[in-house]
Coordinates of C-alpha atoms and ligand atoms in Angstrom, one line a residue:
Chain E
M16 CA 4.2 -24.0 28.6
S17 CA 5.8 -20.5 28.2
K18 CA 5.7 -17.6 25.7
T19 CA 5.8 -18.5 22.0
E20 CA 9.1 -17.8 20.1
F21 CA 8.4 -16.8 16.5
P22 CA 11.0 -17.0 13.7
P23 CA 12.2 -13.6 12.4
S24 CA 9.8 -12.1 10.0
I25 CA 8.9 -9.0 8.0
T26 CA 8.6 -5.5 9.5
S27 CA 4.8 -5.4 9.5
R28 CA 4.5 -8.5 11.7
P29 CA 3.9 -7.7 15.3
V30 CA 6.4 -8.8 18.0
Y31 CA 5.2 -9.7 21.5
G32 CA 6.9 -9.4 24.8
E33 CA 6.5 -11.0 28.2
L34 CA 4.0 -9.7 30.7
E35 CA 5.2 -8.1 33.9
V36 CA 3.3 -6.3 36.7
R37 CA 3.6 -2.6 36.3
P38 CA 2.5 0.1 38.7
G39 CA -0.9 1.4 37.9
K40 CA -4.2 2.4 39.5
H41 CA -6.2 -0.2 37.6
H42 CA -5.3 -3.3 35.7
L43 CA -7.2 -4.8 32.7
M44 CA -6.2 -8.2 31.6
I45 CA -7.6 -9.7 28.4
A46 CA -6.8 -13.2 27.6
D47 CA -7.9 -16.2 25.6
A48 CA -7.2 -19.9 26.0
E49 CA -3.6 -20.6 27.2
G50 CA -3.2 -16.8 27.8
A51 CA -4.6 -17.7 31.2
E52 CA -1.2 -19.1 32.1
A53 CA 0.5 -15.8 31.5
I54 CA -1.9 -14.1 33.9
L55 CA -1.5 -16.8 36.5
G56 CA 2.3 -16.4 36.0
L57 CA 2.0 -12.8 37.2
A58 CA 0.7 -14.0 40.6
S59 CA 4.2 -14.8 42.0
S60 CA 5.5 -11.2 41.5
A61 CA 2.2 -9.4 42.1
P62 CA 1.8 -7.0 45.1
A63 CA -0.9 -8.1 47.5
D64 CA -3.4 -5.5 46.4
L65 CA -3.0 -6.0 42.6
W66 CA -5.9 -8.3 42.1
A67 CA -8.3 -6.0 44.0
Q68 CA -7.6 -3.5 41.2
T69 CA -7.8 -6.0 38.3
H70 CA -10.5 -6.7 35.8
I71 CA -10.0 -10.0 33.9
I72 CA -11.8 -10.6 30.6
Y73 CA -11.2 -14.2 29.6
I74 CA -12.2 -16.3 26.6
P75 CA -11.4 -19.9 27.2
K76 CA -12.1 -21.2 23.7
S77 CA -11.1 -24.9 23.5
T78 CA -9.5 -24.9 27.0
G79 CA -13.0 -25.0 28.5
E80 CA -12.8 -25.0 32.3
T81 CA -9.1 -25.7 32.5
Y82 CA -8.1 -22.3 33.8
T83 CA -11.2 -20.6 34.9
G84 CA -11.1 -21.9 38.5
D85 CA -7.5 -20.8 39.0
L86 CA -8.2 -17.4 37.6
R87 CA -11.2 -16.9 39.9
A88 CA -9.0 -18.0 42.8
L89 CA -6.9 -14.9 42.2
N90 CA -9.9 -12.9 43.4
P91 CA -9.9 -10.2 40.8
A92 CA -12.2 -7.2 41.4
Q93 CA -14.1 -8.1 38.2
M94 CA -14.0 -11.2 36.1
Y95 CA -15.8 -12.0 32.9
V96 CA -15.7 -15.3 31.1
G97 CA -17.1 -15.2 27.5
P98 CA -17.6 -17.5 24.6
S99 CA -15.8 -15.6 21.9
Y100 CA -14.0 -12.3 21.2
E101 CA -17.0 -11.2 19.0
A102 CA -19.3 -11.7 22.0
A103 CA -16.9 -9.9 24.4
K104 CA -16.2 -7.1 21.9
Q105 CA -18.7 -4.5 23.2
R106 CA -17.7 -5.1 26.8
I107 CA -14.0 -4.7 25.9
E108 CA -14.7 -1.4 24.0
D109 CA -16.8 -0.1 26.8
T110 CA -14.1 -0.9 29.3
F111 CA -11.5 1.0 27.3
A112 CA -13.9 3.9 26.7
K113 CA -14.5 4.3 30.5
A114 CA -10.8 3.8 31.4
H115 CA -9.1 6.5 33.5
M116 CA -5.5 7.6 33.6
G117 CA -3.2 5.0 35.2
L118 CA -4.8 2.0 33.6
Q119 CA -2.4 -0.8 32.7
V120 CA -3.5 -3.2 29.9
Y121 CA -2.2 -6.8 29.7
L122 CA -3.1 -8.8 26.5
T123 CA -2.2 -12.4 26.2
G124 CA -3.1 -15.5 24.2
T125 CA -3.6 -15.8 20.5
E126 CA -2.6 -13.1 17.9
G127 CA -6.2 -12.6 16.9
L128 CA -7.2 -11.7 20.5
M129 CA -4.2 -9.5 21.1
G130 CA -4.5 -7.8 17.8
Q131 CA -8.2 -6.9 18.1
A132 CA -7.9 -5.8 21.7
M133 CA -4.8 -3.7 20.8
A134 CA -6.7 -2.0 18.0
A135 CA -9.6 -1.3 20.3
A136 CA -7.3 0.1 23.0
I137 CA -5.5 2.4 20.6
A138 CA -8.8 3.5 19.1
A139 CA -9.9 4.5 22.6
G140 CA -6.8 6.5 23.1
I141 CA -4.9 4.2 25.5
P142 CA -1.2 5.0 25.1
H143 CA 1.0 2.4 23.6
T144 CA 3.3 2.5 26.7
A145 CA 0.4 1.3 28.9
I146 CA -0.2 -1.9 26.9
Q147 CA 1.8 -5.1 27.2
T148 CA 1.4 -8.3 25.2
E149 CA 2.6 -11.9 25.5
H150 CA 1.8 -14.7 23.0
R151 CA 0.6 -18.0 24.4
G152 CA -1.1 -21.0 22.9
S153 CA -2.1 -21.5 19.3
T154 CA -0.3 -19.7 16.5
A155 CA -3.5 -19.9 14.4
R156 CA -3.9 -16.7 12.4
R157 CA -6.7 -14.2 11.9
M158 CA -6.8 -13.7 8.1
Q159 CA -8.4 -11.1 5.9
C160 CA -9.2 -12.1 2.4
V161 CA -7.9 -9.3 0.2
H162 CA -10.5 -10.1 -2.4
C163 CA -13.8 -10.1 -0.5
K164 CA -12.4 -8.4 2.7
G165 CA -14.0 -11.1 4.9
I166 CA -12.1 -12.2 8.0
T167 CA -11.5 -15.9 8.7
E168 CA -10.6 -16.6 12.3
D169 CA -8.1 -19.2 13.6
V170 CA -6.6 -20.3 10.3
T171 CA -4.2 -23.2 10.9
T172 CA -3.4 -24.3 7.3
D173 CA -1.7 -22.8 4.3
P174 CA -3.5 -22.6 1.9
F175 CA -7.0 -22.2 3.4
V176 CA -10.4 -21.6 2.1
C177 CA -11.9 -18.1 2.7
S178 CA -14.9 -18.7 5.0
H179 CA -16.8 -15.9 3.1
C180 CA -16.1 -16.1 -0.7
G181 CA -14.7 -19.6 -0.9
L182 CA -11.5 -18.7 -2.7
N183 CA -8.3 -20.7 -2.0
L184 CA -6.0 -18.3 -0.3
F185 CA -2.3 -18.4 0.7
V186 CA -1.2 -17.0 4.0
R187 CA 1.1 -13.9 3.9
D188 CA 3.2 -12.5 6.8
H189 CA 2.0 -9.0 5.8
Y190 CA 0.0 -7.8 8.8
S191 CA -2.4 -4.9 9.3
R192 CA -2.7 -3.6 12.9
R193 CA -5.8 -1.7 12.0
L194 CA -7.5 -4.9 10.9
A195 CA -5.7 -7.1 13.4
A196 CA -5.2 -9.5 10.5
F197 CA -2.8 -11.1 8.2
Q198 CA -3.4 -11.0 4.4
G199 CA -4.8 -13.9 2.4
V200 CA -4.3 -13.9 -1.4
C201 CA -5.8 -16.2 -4.1
I202 CA -3.3 -19.0 -4.6
D203 CA -4.5 -20.3 -8.0
A204 CA -5.2 -17.0 -9.7
E205 CA -2.6 -17.6 -12.5
D206 CA -3.5 -21.3 -12.9
P207 CA -7.1 -21.8 -11.8
G208 CA -7.8 -25.1 -10.0
N209 CA -4.1 -25.7 -9.3
V210 CA -4.3 -25.6 -5.5
P211 CA -1.5 -27.3 -3.5
P212 CA -2.6 -29.5 -0.6
Q213 CA -3.3 -27.8 2.7
V214 CA -0.5 -28.1 5.2
E215 CA -1.1 -27.5 8.9
V216 CA 1.5 -24.8 9.5
F217 CA 0.0 -23.1 12.5
K218 CA -0.7 -25.3 15.5
Chain O
M24 CA 0.5 23.1 -26.5
T25 CA -2.5 21.0 -27.3
I26 CA -2.9 17.4 -26.4
Q27 CA -4.9 15.0 -28.5
F28 CA -6.6 12.8 -25.8
N29 CA -7.0 9.1 -26.7
D30 CA -10.3 7.3 -26.4
E31 CA -9.0 4.0 -25.2
T32 CA -9.5 1.2 -22.6
F33 CA -7.3 -0.4 -19.9
R34 CA -9.4 -3.5 -19.5
D35 CA -11.5 -6.0 -21.5
D36 CA -10.6 -5.1 -25.1
F37 CA -7.5 -3.2 -24.1
T38 CA -7.4 -0.5 -26.8
F39 CA -4.7 1.5 -25.0
R40 CA -2.0 2.7 -27.4
N41 CA 1.0 5.0 -27.1
S42 CA 1.4 7.4 -30.0
P43 CA 5.0 7.8 -31.4
E44 CA 5.4 11.0 -29.3
A45 CA 4.3 9.1 -26.2
I46 CA 6.8 6.4 -26.8
K47 CA 9.6 8.9 -27.2
R48 CA 8.8 10.6 -23.9
F49 CA 8.2 7.3 -22.0
P50 CA 10.1 7.5 -18.7
F51 CA 12.4 4.5 -19.3
P52 CA 13.6 3.7 -15.8
F53 CA 17.1 2.2 -16.4
H54 CA 20.0 4.6 -16.6
E55 CA 22.5 1.7 -17.0
D56 CA 22.5 -1.9 -18.1
S57 CA 21.7 -3.3 -14.7
Y58 CA 19.2 -2.7 -11.9
M59 CA 19.2 -2.9 -8.1
Y60 CA 17.3 -1.0 -5.4
S61 CA 18.9 2.2 -4.2
V62 CA 17.9 5.5 -2.5
N63 CA 17.2 6.9 -6.0
L64 CA 15.8 10.3 -5.0
E65 CA 16.5 13.4 -7.1
P66 CA 15.0 16.9 -7.2
H67 CA 11.8 17.1 -9.2
V68 CA 11.2 19.8 -11.8
A69 CA 14.6 21.4 -11.0
L70 CA 15.9 20.4 -14.4
K71 CA 13.1 21.1 -16.9
R72 CA 13.3 18.8 -19.9
P73 CA 10.6 20.2 -22.2
G74 CA 8.1 17.6 -23.4
S75 CA 9.3 15.0 -20.9
P76 CA 7.1 13.7 -18.0
F77 CA 9.5 15.5 -15.7
E78 CA 8.8 18.9 -17.1
F79 CA 5.9 19.8 -14.8
A80 CA 4.8 19.0 -11.2
F81 CA 1.9 16.9 -12.6
D82 CA 2.3 15.5 -16.1
V83 CA -0.9 15.5 -18.2
D84 CA -0.6 13.3 -21.3
E85 CA -2.7 11.7 -24.1
H86 CA -4.1 9.1 -21.7
Y87 CA -5.6 11.5 -19.2
V88 CA -9.3 11.4 -20.1
S89 CA -9.4 7.6 -20.5
E90 CA -7.4 7.0 -17.3
M91 CA -9.9 9.1 -15.4
A92 CA -12.8 7.1 -16.9
D93 CA -11.1 3.9 -15.8
R94 CA -10.6 5.3 -12.3
A95 CA -14.3 6.1 -12.0
K96 CA -15.1 2.5 -13.0
V97 CA -12.7 1.0 -10.4
L98 CA -14.3 3.3 -7.7
A99 CA -17.8 2.4 -8.6
D100 CA -16.9 -1.3 -8.2
D101 CA -14.8 -0.8 -5.0
P102 CA -15.1 2.5 -3.1
L103 CA -12.5 1.3 -0.6
R104 CA -9.8 2.2 -3.1
C105 CA -10.2 5.7 -1.9
Q106 CA -10.0 6.2 1.9
S107 CA -9.0 9.0 4.2
L108 CA -8.7 8.7 8.0
P109 CA -10.5 11.6 9.7
H110 CA -7.4 13.6 10.6
M111 CA -6.4 13.8 6.9
T112 CA -9.0 16.2 5.6
L113 CA -6.8 19.2 5.8
A114 CA -4.1 17.4 3.8
G115 CA -6.8 16.7 1.2
W116 CA -7.4 20.5 0.9
D117 CA -3.7 21.1 0.7
L118 CA -3.7 18.7 -2.3
V119 CA -6.6 20.4 -3.9
E120 CA -4.7 23.7 -3.8
Y121 CA -1.4 22.2 -4.9
I122 CA -2.8 20.4 -7.9
M123 CA -5.1 23.1 -9.1
E124 CA -2.4 25.8 -8.9
A125 CA 0.1 23.6 -10.6
K126 CA -2.2 22.5 -13.4
A127 CA -3.6 26.0 -14.1
R128 CA 0.0 27.3 -14.2
D129 CA 1.5 24.6 -16.3
Y130 CA -1.4 23.9 -18.7
P131 CA -3.3 27.2 -18.9
D132 CA -5.1 26.1 -22.1
L133 CA -6.6 23.0 -20.2
F134 CA -7.2 24.2 -16.6
E135 CA -8.2 27.4 -15.0
L136 CA -8.4 28.4 -11.3
H137 CA -10.0 31.7 -10.4
K138 CA -9.9 32.7 -6.7
D139 CA -12.1 35.3 -5.1
G140 CA -11.1 35.0 -1.5
D141 CA -12.3 31.5 -0.4
R142 CA -14.6 31.2 -3.4
W143 CA -12.8 29.2 -6.0
R144 CA -13.8 28.5 -9.5
W145 CA -12.1 25.5 -11.1
I146 CA -12.3 24.7 -14.8
N147 CA -11.1 21.4 -16.1
K148 CA -11.7 21.5 -19.9
P149 CA -10.6 18.0 -20.8
L150 CA -13.1 16.5 -18.3
G151 CA -15.8 19.1 -18.9
I152 CA -15.8 20.3 -15.3
D153 CA -16.6 23.9 -14.2
D154 CA -17.2 24.0 -10.4
T155 CA -17.3 26.8 -7.9
F156 CA -16.7 25.9 -4.3
T157 CA -15.6 27.4 -0.9
F158 CA -12.0 26.4 -0.1
L159 CA -11.9 24.4 3.2
D160 CA -15.7 23.8 3.2
E161 CA -16.3 20.2 2.4
S162 CA -20.0 20.7 1.9
T163 CA -19.3 22.6 -1.3
L164 CA -17.7 19.7 -3.1
P165 CA -19.3 16.6 -4.5
Y166 CA -16.6 14.4 -2.8
G167 CA -14.1 14.8 0.0
P168 CA -11.3 17.1 -1.2
M169 CA -8.7 14.4 -1.9
E170 CA -11.2 12.3 -3.8
Y171 CA -12.4 15.3 -5.7
I172 CA -9.1 16.3 -7.1
T173 CA -7.6 12.8 -7.6
R174 CA -10.6 11.8 -9.7
Q175 CA -9.2 14.5 -12.0
T176 CA -5.5 13.7 -11.7
Q177 CA -3.6 10.8 -13.3
G178 CA -1.7 8.5 -10.9
D179 CA -2.4 7.0 -7.5
F180 CA -1.9 9.2 -4.4
A181 CA -0.9 8.4 -0.9
L182 CA -1.0 11.2 1.8
L183 CA 1.4 10.6 4.6
D184 CA 1.0 12.1 8.0
Q185 CA 4.2 12.8 9.8
R186 CA 4.5 12.0 13.5
D187 CA 6.7 10.1 15.9
D188 CA 9.6 10.4 13.5
N189 CA 7.8 8.3 11.0
L190 CA 5.4 8.6 8.0
W191 CA 1.9 7.1 8.2
M192 CA -0.1 6.3 5.2
D193 CA -3.4 7.7 6.5
A194 CA -5.1 8.5 3.2
G195 CA -5.0 7.5 -0.4
M196 CA -6.5 7.1 -3.9
V197 CA -5.3 3.9 -5.3
T198 CA -6.7 2.4 -8.5
T199 CA -3.6 1.8 -10.6
Q200 CA -1.4 0.0 -8.2
A201 CA 1.3 -2.6 -8.7
D202 CA -0.3 -5.2 -6.5
W203 CA -0.7 -3.6 -3.1
S204 CA -3.9 -2.8 -1.1
L205 CA -4.6 0.6 0.3
D206 CA -7.5 -0.9 2.4
F207 CA -4.9 -3.3 4.0
D208 CA -2.1 -0.8 4.3
I209 CA -3.9 2.3 5.4
G210 CA -2.7 3.4 8.9
M211 CA 0.7 1.7 8.5
N212 CA 4.0 3.4 8.9
F213 CA 6.9 3.6 6.4
F214 CA 8.5 0.3 7.6
E215 CA 5.2 -1.6 7.9
W216 CA 3.9 -0.9 4.4
H217 CA 7.3 -1.6 2.9
A218 CA 7.5 -4.9 4.8
P219 CA 7.0 -7.2 1.8
V220 CA 9.9 -5.7 -0.2
P221 CA 12.9 -8.0 -0.4
K222 CA 16.5 -7.0 0.2
A223 CA 15.9 -3.2 0.6
H224 CA 15.4 -3.4 4.4
E225 CA 18.7 -5.3 4.8
M226 CA 20.5 -2.8 2.5
G227 CA 19.4 0.0 4.8
I228 CA 17.5 1.7 2.0
F229 CA 14.3 2.3 3.9
V230 CA 16.1 3.8 7.0
R231 CA 18.0 6.3 4.8
A232 CA 15.0 7.1 2.6
L233 CA 12.8 7.8 5.6
K234 CA 15.4 10.0 7.2
F235 CA 15.6 12.0 4.0
L236 CA 11.8 12.3 3.7
L237 CA 11.2 13.5 7.2
N238 CA 13.3 16.5 6.3
L239 CA 11.6 17.1 3.0
Q240 CA 11.0 20.9 2.6
Q241 CA 8.1 22.8 1.0
G242 CA 8.9 23.9 -2.5
A243 CA 11.7 21.3 -2.9
P244 CA 9.9 18.2 -4.3
V245 CA 11.8 15.0 -5.1
R246 CA 11.1 12.1 -7.4
R247 CA 12.1 8.5 -8.1
L248 CA 11.3 5.9 -10.7
N249 CA 10.1 2.4 -9.9
W250 CA 9.1 -0.3 -12.3
T251 CA 7.5 -3.7 -12.7
M252 CA 5.9 -5.8 -15.5
T253 CA 2.3 -6.0 -16.5
V254 CA 0.7 -8.4 -19.1
N255 CA -1.8 -6.3 -21.1
P256 CA -2.2 -2.6 -20.5
L257 CA -4.2 -3.2 -17.3
L258 CA -4.1 -0.2 -14.9
D259 CA -5.9 -1.9 -12.1
T260 CA -3.4 -4.6 -11.1
S261 CA -4.8 -4.7 -7.6
P262 CA -4.5 -7.6 -5.2
E263 CA -8.3 -7.1 -4.7
N264 CA -8.9 -8.2 -8.3
Y265 CA -5.8 -10.5 -8.7
H266 CA -8.1 -13.6 -8.9
K267 CA -9.6 -12.0 -12.1
W268 CA -6.4 -10.7 -13.8
G269 CA -3.8 -13.2 -12.6
E270 CA -4.6 -15.7 -15.4
M271 CA -3.6 -13.2 -18.1
K272 CA 0.0 -13.7 -16.9
S273 CA 0.0 -17.3 -18.0
K274 CA -1.1 -16.5 -21.6
L275 CA 2.2 -15.2 -23.0
T276 CA 3.8 -16.7 -26.1
M277 CA 6.8 -15.8 -28.3
D278 CA 4.2 -14.6 -30.8
N279 CA 2.2 -12.3 -28.6
I280 CA 4.7 -11.1 -25.9
G281 CA 5.8 -8.1 -27.9
E282 CA 2.3 -6.8 -28.0
K283 CA 1.0 -8.0 -24.6
Q284 CA 3.9 -7.6 -22.3
H285 CA 4.2 -4.0 -20.9
L286 CA 6.9 -2.4 -18.9
R287 CA 5.1 -0.5 -16.1
V288 CA 6.9 2.5 -14.8
E289 CA 5.9 4.5 -11.8
L290 CA 7.0 8.1 -11.6
Q291 CA 6.9 8.7 -7.9
T292 CA 7.1 12.3 -6.6
L293 CA 7.1 13.6 -3.1
F294 CA 5.8 17.1 -2.1
R295 CA 5.6 18.6 1.3
L296 CA 2.1 20.2 1.9
P297 CA 1.9 23.6 3.6
R298 CA -1.0 23.5 6.1
S299 CA -1.0 19.9 7.2
N300 CA 2.7 19.3 7.0
A301 CA 1.7 16.0 5.3
I302 CA 3.7 14.6 2.4
C303 CA 1.9 13.9 -0.8
F304 CA 3.1 10.9 -2.8
P305 CA 1.7 10.6 -6.3
I306 CA 2.5 7.3 -8.0
R307 CA 2.0 7.9 -11.7
C308 CA 1.9 4.8 -13.9
Y309 CA 3.2 4.7 -17.5
L310 CA 2.8 1.6 -19.6
C311 CA 4.8 0.7 -22.7
S312 CA 4.6 -2.5 -24.7
F313 CA 7.7 -4.4 -25.5
N314 CA 7.1 -3.8 -29.2
D315 CA 7.1 -0.1 -28.6
L316 CA 10.1 -0.2 -26.3
V317 CA 12.4 -2.0 -28.8
S318 CA 11.6 0.6 -31.4
V319 CA 14.2 2.6 -29.4
P320 CA 17.3 0.6 -30.0
K321 CA 19.1 1.7 -26.8
W322 CA 16.1 0.6 -24.7
G323 CA 15.8 -2.8 -26.4
R324 CA 19.4 -3.6 -25.7
R325 CA 19.3 -2.3 -22.2
L326 CA 16.0 -3.9 -21.2
H327 CA 17.3 -7.3 -22.3
R328 CA 20.4 -7.0 -20.1
V329 CA 18.5 -5.7 -17.1
I330 CA 15.9 -8.4 -17.2
R331 CA 18.5 -11.1 -17.9
D332 CA 20.7 -10.1 -14.9
L333 CA 18.0 -9.0 -12.4
P334 CA 18.4 -10.8 -9.0
E335 CA 16.0 -13.6 -8.6
E336 CA 14.3 -12.1 -5.5
L337 CA 13.4 -9.0 -7.4
A338 CA 11.9 -10.9 -10.4
E339 CA 10.0 -13.0 -7.9
Y340 CA 8.7 -10.0 -5.9
K341 CA 7.7 -8.1 -9.1
G342 CA 5.8 -11.2 -10.1
F343 CA 7.4 -12.1 -13.5
I344 CA 9.7 -14.9 -12.6
A345 CA 7.7 -17.4 -14.5
N346 CA 7.7 -15.3 -17.7
R347 CA 11.3 -14.2 -17.4
P348 CA 12.8 -16.9 -19.7
L349 CA 10.4 -16.0 -22.4
M350 CA 11.1 -12.3 -22.0
I351 CA 14.8 -12.8 -22.2
E352 CA 14.4 -15.0 -25.3
W353 CA 12.3 -12.4 -27.1
L354 CA 14.3 -9.4 -26.0
S355 CA 17.6 -11.0 -27.0
Q356 CA 16.6 -10.5 -30.6
Y357 CA 17.0 -6.8 -30.0
D358 CA 20.4 -6.9 -28.3
D359 CA 23.4 -7.0 -30.6
G360 CA 25.8 -6.5 -27.8
A361 CA 26.6 -2.9 -28.7
P362 CA 27.5 -0.5 -25.9
T363 CA 24.7 1.7 -24.6
S364 CA 24.9 5.4 -23.6
D365 CA 24.5 6.6 -20.0
G366 CA 21.1 7.9 -18.9
I367 CA 17.5 7.0 -19.5
F368 CA 16.8 9.1 -22.6
P369 CA 16.9 7.7 -26.2
D370 CA 19.9 8.6 -28.3
E371 CA 19.2 11.6 -30.5
Ligands
HEM410 C1 6.6 8.0 1.4 C2 6.0 7.5 0.3 C3 6.0 6.1 -0.1 C4 5.0 5.3 -0.2 C5 3.5 5.6 0.2 C6 5.4 4.0 -0.7 C7 4.6 2.9 -0.9 C8 5.1 1.7 -1.3 C9 4.3 0.5 -1.4 C10 2.8 0.4 -1.0 C11 5.0 -0.5 -1.9 C12 4.5 -1.9 -2.2 C13 4.8 -2.8 -1.0 C14 4.2 -4.2 -1.1 O1 4.7 -5.1 -1.8 O2 3.1 -4.3 -0.6 C15 6.3 0.0 -2.2 C16 7.4 -0.6 -2.7 C17 8.7 -0.1 -2.8 N1 9.1 1.1 -2.3 FE1 8.0 2.6 -1.6 N2 6.8 4.1 -0.9 C18 7.2 5.4 -0.6 C19 8.5 5.9 -0.7 C20 9.6 5.1 -1.1 C21 10.9 5.7 -1.2 C22 11.3 7.1 -0.9 C23 11.7 4.7 -1.6 C24 13.2 4.9 -1.8 C25 14.1 4.1 -1.9 C26 10.8 3.5 -1.8 C27 11.3 2.3 -2.2 C28 10.5 1.2 -2.5 C29 10.9 0.0 -3.2 C30 12.3 -0.3 -3.6 C31 9.8 -0.8 -3.3 C32 9.8 -2.2 -4.1 C33 9.3 -1.9 -5.5 C34 9.4 -3.0 -6.5 O3 10.4 -3.7 -6.5 O4 8.6 -3.0 -7.4 N3 9.6 3.8 -1.4 N4 6.4 1.4 -1.8

């Protein structure tokens, strides 16, 4: 499996690149699920001392133990495996807050993970130029309901039901980097009850 | 000049009305019989047309007091319609000064500004406000500066920070919007918040418009007109409340369309602010029912032709594609095929 190719979209939608090892004093790698493959992929080109300066924050989600052994085998200076972004959030923000000049940030995995970690990094003053991204794994979306403002994680269907207010929402491509979320809008506002069947559009 | 302020509503029983004078000065947005996006920017206030909405920097009309009451209700229900990122406070003060000076100058019988150094006294007679505060001291106002002054000024407002050769929507007061969310868009740059607009990106319009705006000079404001369609004179056509108002769009008939269907015109102006170097972007909404529009024969003819020939993507984006056949049928009664004169104003 390699990086995800997305179809062309509107100008608010983020685009992602391909991770490469860049010179730096410290390296912070934040990944979820198949994002582990992008980190493991760096190993072939990594200088010998890279992992001794690397902190890996990894959220396996449904991949369970699939990648954790291989990641540990890289021998990173620090490695954390957590159950969800929400659980890891404070640790991630703390790491950015304590970061020094020369930190390189590598984000990989789902859009929800990269978007939230990106927002946290920018808020902490990490320069854009020190942050790389690579999409791997599920294209499920993190959605904000424009009506109740609640976030629904890992949305795979269009339409979907807001996990907070229960409205049937359609999935837009309009994306807010501040919220790290796409926008969901009521699909049956003009004809209440007329909700098309859910289609799994994001695998 | 004295203005008779209407006591009217923009929700529930919709008692909003335009007086005959208001109809005559309505900023009809079509200068010819067809419409397509363009970089339609022109100097604001350079050519004074007395009585028109283009006469002064900030137009105050008969709907002022009721519009401000509607804004207060929207904000009470949803305070997130007014947001300002921390670095935008100075731009908010710029706006306070800009609006107060303009209104006191242009409407001396309605507004007064008295300055004694940093101690300012602001009198807003239509809203019954008489406040004394210290300029640049937030603790002396009941709201943040942008919120304070835009609770007293018709139109939505976006304040744009300029950096990295782009404009960033980092503050705004948005309660009368054509279906976009400040809470979602705050912090975005010019290309990001315009992302949902069809065709204009490919036409190069946003690249050229941004280039122009980055060079906008103090004292040389510009304006453009934008438009869409709204069923019932509802100011708050927000995405936030779309699940509540969307259904009104499916209630049009040949019998009620003249009364219910409104052309919604936005007079958008752009001012460079002096201290912050931010750009202030007021989006002033004017509503006019189809019945009132066709009372001006030139407008009735032209509106029919524009709506009939509008590209599909624009009708879809503006959200009236489902009602377009009905609009065309109704409007065709007012189009006898006669030629129309150039420009937006009614024939004398
Ligand atoms: C710098 C201040 C400006 C702000 C804050 C602003 C904001 C917006 C917003 C929020 C939308 C709605 C997008 C959506 O669907 O979510 C929009 C639409 C649009 N904007 Fe702007 N805009 C600005 C300047 C301009 C300028 C200078 C142009 C010049 C060509 C322009 C052209 C358009 C067009 C053509 C649309 C589509 C409107 C429609 O079809 O109803 N904008 N703008």
